Amino acid sequence: MPQTPQSEPTYNPALSGNPQSATLRSYPNGNPDASYNPPGVRNTDSALPLHPAEPVMHNYDAEGPAAGRLGFRWTYGSNVAAKNRDPRVQVVQYNEDTFVMRQNVCIDWQAPFTHLLFGNDGALLIDTGATANSDYYPLRETVDAVIGRWADARGRKTVPLTIAMTSGEDIAQNQGLVQFMDRPDTTIVPKPLGVMKQHYDLSSSWPDGTGTIDLGARVITVIPTPGTHKDGVSFYDPYCDILFTGDLLFPGCINISNEGDFITSLERLQSFAAANPVEWILGGHIDMMFVPGKHYPRFATYKPYERVLEMTPAIIDDALASAREVQGREVKFIRPDFVLFNGVSPDARAGEWPEGVPNITPPRPY
């Protein structure tokens, strides 16, 4: 007998997890029309919420760094920013309790990174990006969605959120803060330096002391690190052994505002890393290319040959030696994984090429 033909499934962007993917030729979460998907399959995330009856308490006392993965490629913008169709906020799950997010480079050329960490008693958002308008940069919507799904998986009805910044004066990391001003169950670390010191109980010990943010069995260490900003701080997560350094140290163009503070902060991080296990250092941006010593210029919105975000602890030694080398000099000082600008314009082109590093012409991005 002749078989009744089955109706062909159609692509529904609402089921893909990314409504913008309707405009793309390849769908980020799978195309139901493709032959490798049975009819009716929902191409959503592979991790299914557990919906436990009671809150799940996680043991964050791990031997060695908690497993995590950064083996992926960040979205890198477009030649014509207005035609870009990448997500406004790219979210990558490092592990079940740690998320790394990046602002679309076509929304702001600095494409800052923000980080969301979970503990048994709450969550911490480190930095808030460079754009206040949620229509262009829906950070709160994205964070609330991640928190909601994590809460479902862990049997939580509410998850208190703390928002802290690596620098309250850094406009590349504080603009999205306004999106959270009316959010319930939210604690925002004050931006003014004096009040921020009080919040971390550092009024009498800045910048030599340390503070803490307790997320519930996951206690984040707050380390004062001025030098690029007078209110700069870094955060250390002993669960993943990750050091979040913001503008102080990242694979890019580092503008030194106070060379004495900068050197002292790097010395402080060097001592901290010697006393505590550090798997990765995650900064606030990426400017460098995968070619050693080469970086993208300011305001570039197309960066297809970026270096990876993560850095090893050895980068602290290199940065400290370089900072001492440029002390008292007005110079653009090039290293394979970062560039120091001390007393010169961030648009300066001439720089001292590092000895022993091959000067390779990078591929043209167009």
XYZ file of C-alpha atoms in Angstrom:
366
model
C 0.000 0.000 0.000
C 1.271 3.504 -0.735
C 2.573 5.300 2.326
C 1.193 8.631 3.391
C 3.974 11.191 3.073
C 5.004 12.796 6.329
C 4.893 16.547 6.603
C 8.308 18.150 6.460
C 9.386 19.813 9.730
C 9.974 23.536 9.531
C 12.568 25.595 11.296
C 11.258 27.520 14.295
C 13.806 30.002 15.661
C 12.008 30.019 19.007
C 13.065 26.387 19.512
C 16.685 26.971 18.575
C 17.602 28.893 21.692
C 18.606 31.894 19.571
C 15.834 33.872 17.839
C 18.450 35.712 15.774
C 19.494 32.442 14.177
C 16.516 32.663 11.828
C 18.620 35.067 9.780
C 21.609 32.742 9.549
C 22.434 30.005 7.047
C 23.655 27.705 9.809
C 21.729 27.381 13.033
C 23.782 27.438 16.249
C 21.698 24.773 17.983
C 20.842 22.544 15.036
C 18.459 22.643 12.096
C 15.392 20.392 12.459
C 15.104 20.280 8.661
C 18.418 18.445 8.364
C 18.306 14.691 7.795
C 20.370 13.883 10.872
C 17.547 15.071 13.144
C 14.359 12.966 13.427
C 11.112 14.867 12.828
C 9.920 16.729 15.896
C 13.270 16.853 17.667
C 13.747 19.995 19.751
C 17.259 21.287 19.298
C 17.773 22.832 22.686
C 20.643 22.539 25.140
C 22.050 19.158 25.982
C 21.944 19.751 29.756
C 18.437 19.002 31.027
C 17.277 20.646 34.288
C 17.003 18.177 37.135
C 14.155 19.955 38.961
C 15.074 18.469 42.357
C 12.534 18.659 45.166
C 15.121 20.008 47.618
C 18.011 22.415 47.054
C 21.150 20.645 45.887
C 24.198 21.554 47.979
C 27.424 21.347 45.993
C 30.823 20.521 47.475
C 33.210 23.251 46.315
C 36.142 21.868 48.299
C 37.881 20.353 45.284
C 41.364 18.875 45.124
C 42.990 20.815 42.339
C 41.065 23.069 39.958
C 37.490 22.141 39.149
C 37.136 20.778 35.643
C 36.230 23.352 33.024
C 36.658 24.088 29.362
C 37.475 27.178 27.326
C 38.174 25.295 24.084
C 36.004 27.311 21.720
C 36.174 30.425 19.575
C 34.683 33.755 20.562
C 32.518 35.661 18.127
C 34.759 38.179 16.389
C 32.509 40.772 14.761
C 31.922 41.827 11.164
C 33.385 44.161 8.560
C 30.082 46.029 8.616
C 28.887 46.173 12.212
C 25.280 46.919 11.260
C 25.038 43.612 9.398
C 26.330 41.478 12.265
C 23.919 38.749 13.397
C 25.887 37.193 16.256
C 24.274 37.087 19.719
C 24.528 40.381 21.587
C 25.924 38.458 24.553
C 27.883 35.269 23.940
C 27.571 32.847 26.859
C 29.987 29.973 27.403
C 29.627 27.499 30.253
C 33.074 26.833 31.698
C 31.555 24.282 34.070
C 28.243 23.749 35.838
C 28.796 26.698 38.208
C 30.949 29.059 36.132
C 29.966 31.046 33.041
C 32.016 33.380 30.845
C 30.180 35.989 28.771
C 31.351 38.412 26.124
C 29.740 41.519 24.694
C 29.402 41.539 20.915
C 32.333 43.426 19.391
C 29.957 45.147 16.966
C 28.034 46.631 19.907
C 31.224 47.921 21.534
C 34.669 47.500 19.994
C 36.247 46.639 23.362
C 34.050 43.514 23.591
C 34.491 43.174 27.377
C 34.144 39.893 29.221
C 31.922 39.368 32.241
C 31.845 36.341 34.521
C 29.049 34.652 36.461
C 29.957 32.356 39.354
C 27.569 30.310 41.506
C 27.823 29.045 45.069
C 25.388 27.350 47.429
C 24.073 30.678 48.741
C 24.163 32.956 45.722
C 25.840 34.128 42.538
C 28.506 36.691 41.663
C 28.599 38.753 38.473
C 32.054 40.192 37.806
C 31.824 43.343 35.638
C 28.873 44.565 33.594
C 30.147 45.518 30.146
C 30.355 48.709 28.107
C 26.736 49.450 27.098
C 23.863 50.624 29.278
C 21.040 50.182 26.750
C 19.559 46.720 27.181
C 18.111 46.790 23.659
C 21.660 46.658 22.312
C 23.266 44.753 25.162
C 20.743 42.582 27.069
C 23.094 41.646 29.909
C 20.484 41.506 32.663
C 18.131 39.443 30.518
C 20.955 37.031 29.767
C 22.133 36.800 33.377
C 18.573 36.273 34.627
C 18.089 33.462 32.094
C 21.283 31.694 33.184
C 20.406 32.131 36.857
C 16.880 30.830 36.266
C 18.087 27.676 34.586
C 20.756 27.107 37.216
C 18.105 27.563 39.918
C 15.871 24.973 38.248
C 18.729 22.500 38.115
C 19.667 23.093 41.755
C 16.186 23.270 43.235
C 16.326 26.970 44.128
C 13.415 29.395 44.109
C 15.644 32.449 44.439
C 19.352 33.045 43.892
C 20.743 36.232 45.492
C 23.098 38.053 43.139
C 26.165 40.137 44.004
C 27.611 42.445 41.349
C 31.244 43.502 41.684
C 33.572 45.193 39.220
C 37.273 44.986 38.562
C 37.058 48.788 38.337
C 34.100 51.015 39.032
C 35.662 53.846 37.013
C 36.255 51.703 33.899
C 33.549 52.672 31.411
C 34.183 49.465 29.492
C 33.011 47.470 32.521
C 30.508 49.597 34.456
C 27.920 50.742 31.923
C 25.659 47.695 32.138
C 25.244 48.212 35.871
C 22.172 50.400 35.368
C 20.258 47.400 34.053
C 20.376 45.833 37.533
C 19.436 48.841 39.662
C 15.871 47.667 40.276
C 16.646 43.939 40.383
C 15.420 42.207 43.570
C 17.745 40.066 45.710
C 20.744 41.948 44.325
C 23.724 43.488 46.119
C 25.816 45.947 44.109
C 29.305 46.710 45.359
C 29.521 50.544 45.433
C 31.582 52.217 42.715
C 33.149 55.110 44.707
C 36.565 54.026 45.939
C 36.067 54.967 49.588
C 32.726 53.194 49.893
C 34.033 50.198 47.961
C 36.892 49.860 50.461
C 34.369 49.881 53.304
C 32.278 47.208 51.586
C 35.265 44.852 51.378
C 36.485 45.866 54.864
C 39.655 47.296 53.321
C 39.482 50.885 54.570
C 42.539 50.486 56.802
C 44.439 47.909 54.742
C 44.127 49.135 51.129
C 45.909 48.118 48.949
C 47.863 45.505 50.938
C 44.932 43.588 52.427
C 42.369 41.300 50.841
C 38.602 41.039 51.061
C 36.142 38.222 50.451
C 32.807 37.523 48.788
C 31.170 34.407 50.229
C 28.854 32.680 47.753
C 28.245 29.724 50.054
C 31.138 27.238 50.297
C 32.775 29.144 47.429
C 34.628 32.123 48.871
C 36.048 34.583 46.336
C 39.158 36.553 47.355
C 39.234 40.270 46.493
C 42.766 41.552 45.789
C 43.403 45.302 45.418
C 45.293 45.849 42.141
C 45.396 49.549 41.199
C 47.675 50.640 38.400
C 45.498 50.945 35.330
C 42.656 52.289 37.486
C 43.040 53.673 40.987
C 40.178 51.481 42.225
C 41.267 48.312 40.419
C 40.690 44.924 42.048
C 41.209 41.332 40.946
C 39.170 38.315 42.030
C 40.428 34.820 42.819
C 38.170 31.772 42.671
C 39.650 28.856 44.669
C 37.170 26.400 43.144
C 38.358 26.782 39.533
C 41.732 28.319 40.502
C 41.026 31.248 38.201
C 42.312 34.784 38.702
C 40.092 37.476 37.157
C 42.258 40.549 36.498
C 40.101 42.932 34.443
C 42.103 45.781 32.884
C 45.247 45.183 34.928
C 46.443 42.179 32.952
C 44.859 40.857 29.768
C 45.986 39.823 26.270
C 45.824 43.296 24.835
C 46.812 46.947 25.079
C 47.352 47.771 28.764
C 47.312 51.488 29.542
C 49.300 52.203 32.696
C 47.906 55.128 34.673
C 50.241 54.898 37.679
C 53.434 52.949 37.058
C 54.287 52.626 40.757
C 50.880 51.159 41.586
C 51.048 48.957 38.495
C 54.354 47.391 39.510
C 53.248 46.949 43.112
C 49.992 45.290 42.033
C 51.833 42.851 39.782
C 54.195 42.052 42.638
C 51.141 41.421 44.810
C 49.666 39.063 42.207
C 53.014 37.321 41.823
C 53.159 36.652 45.566
C 49.518 35.568 45.613
C 50.014 33.137 42.722
C 53.074 31.687 44.466
C 50.996 30.994 47.572
C 47.773 29.850 45.853
C 47.158 27.523 42.906
C 46.288 29.456 39.721
C 45.189 27.505 36.660
C 44.206 30.435 34.443
C 44.249 34.203 34.407
C 41.226 35.735 32.664
C 41.411 39.415 31.797
C 38.719 41.816 30.679
C 39.393 42.036 26.933
C 41.282 40.602 23.957
C 43.220 42.932 21.659
C 46.097 40.650 20.643
C 46.212 38.507 17.530
C 47.429 34.913 17.510
C 50.605 36.290 15.904
C 53.002 37.250 18.733
C 53.195 40.956 19.499
C 50.524 42.059 17.024
C 47.254 43.624 18.132
C 44.103 45.086 16.640
C 43.769 48.884 16.638
C 41.202 50.646 18.744
C 37.637 50.758 17.381
C 38.107 47.661 15.207
C 34.871 45.667 14.983
C 36.217 42.714 13.016
C 38.819 40.579 14.796
C 38.946 37.130 13.193
C 42.504 36.307 14.300
C 42.287 36.935 18.028
C 44.499 35.339 20.632
C 42.736 33.143 23.195
C 41.478 34.807 26.381
C 43.107 32.562 28.972
C 46.659 33.191 30.165
C 48.952 31.067 32.342
C 50.368 32.365 35.646
C 53.773 32.853 33.974
C 52.303 35.940 32.287
C 52.544 37.742 35.653
C 56.334 37.377 35.652
C 56.569 38.664 32.094
C 54.278 41.625 32.850
C 56.198 42.510 36.005
C 59.579 42.418 34.265
C 58.150 44.542 31.439
C 56.618 47.038 33.869
C 59.966 47.511 35.565
C 61.586 47.955 32.140
C 59.237 50.819 31.156
C 59.277 52.580 34.538
C 60.191 56.233 34.073
C 59.910 56.028 30.294
C 57.254 57.146 27.819
C 57.013 54.112 25.617
C 54.870 51.536 23.852
C 56.446 48.270 24.985
C 55.518 45.185 22.980
C 55.498 41.663 24.358
C 54.207 38.498 22.639
C 50.960 38.393 24.650
C 50.343 42.023 25.623
C 51.465 45.592 24.979
C 52.213 48.172 27.689
C 51.453 51.841 27.030
C 53.236 54.018 29.556
C 52.739 57.762 29.131
C 51.923 57.512 25.421
C 48.745 57.573 23.383
C 46.822 54.283 23.129
C 46.901 54.921 19.371
C 50.717 55.006 19.256
C 51.999 52.800 16.463
C 55.749 52.782 16.958
C 56.986 50.433 19.656
C 60.005 48.494 20.798
C 59.864 45.058 19.207
C 60.755 42.279 21.688
C 64.135 40.665 21.146
C 63.968 37.013 20.121
C 60.319 37.194 18.983
C 59.749 36.687 15.233
C 58.131 39.690 13.567
C 55.438 37.981 11.527
C 53.080 39.893 9.271
C 49.552 38.833 10.286
C 46.959 37.885 7.679
C 44.777 40.712 6.451
C 41.329 40.574 8.024
C 39.424 41.520 4.867
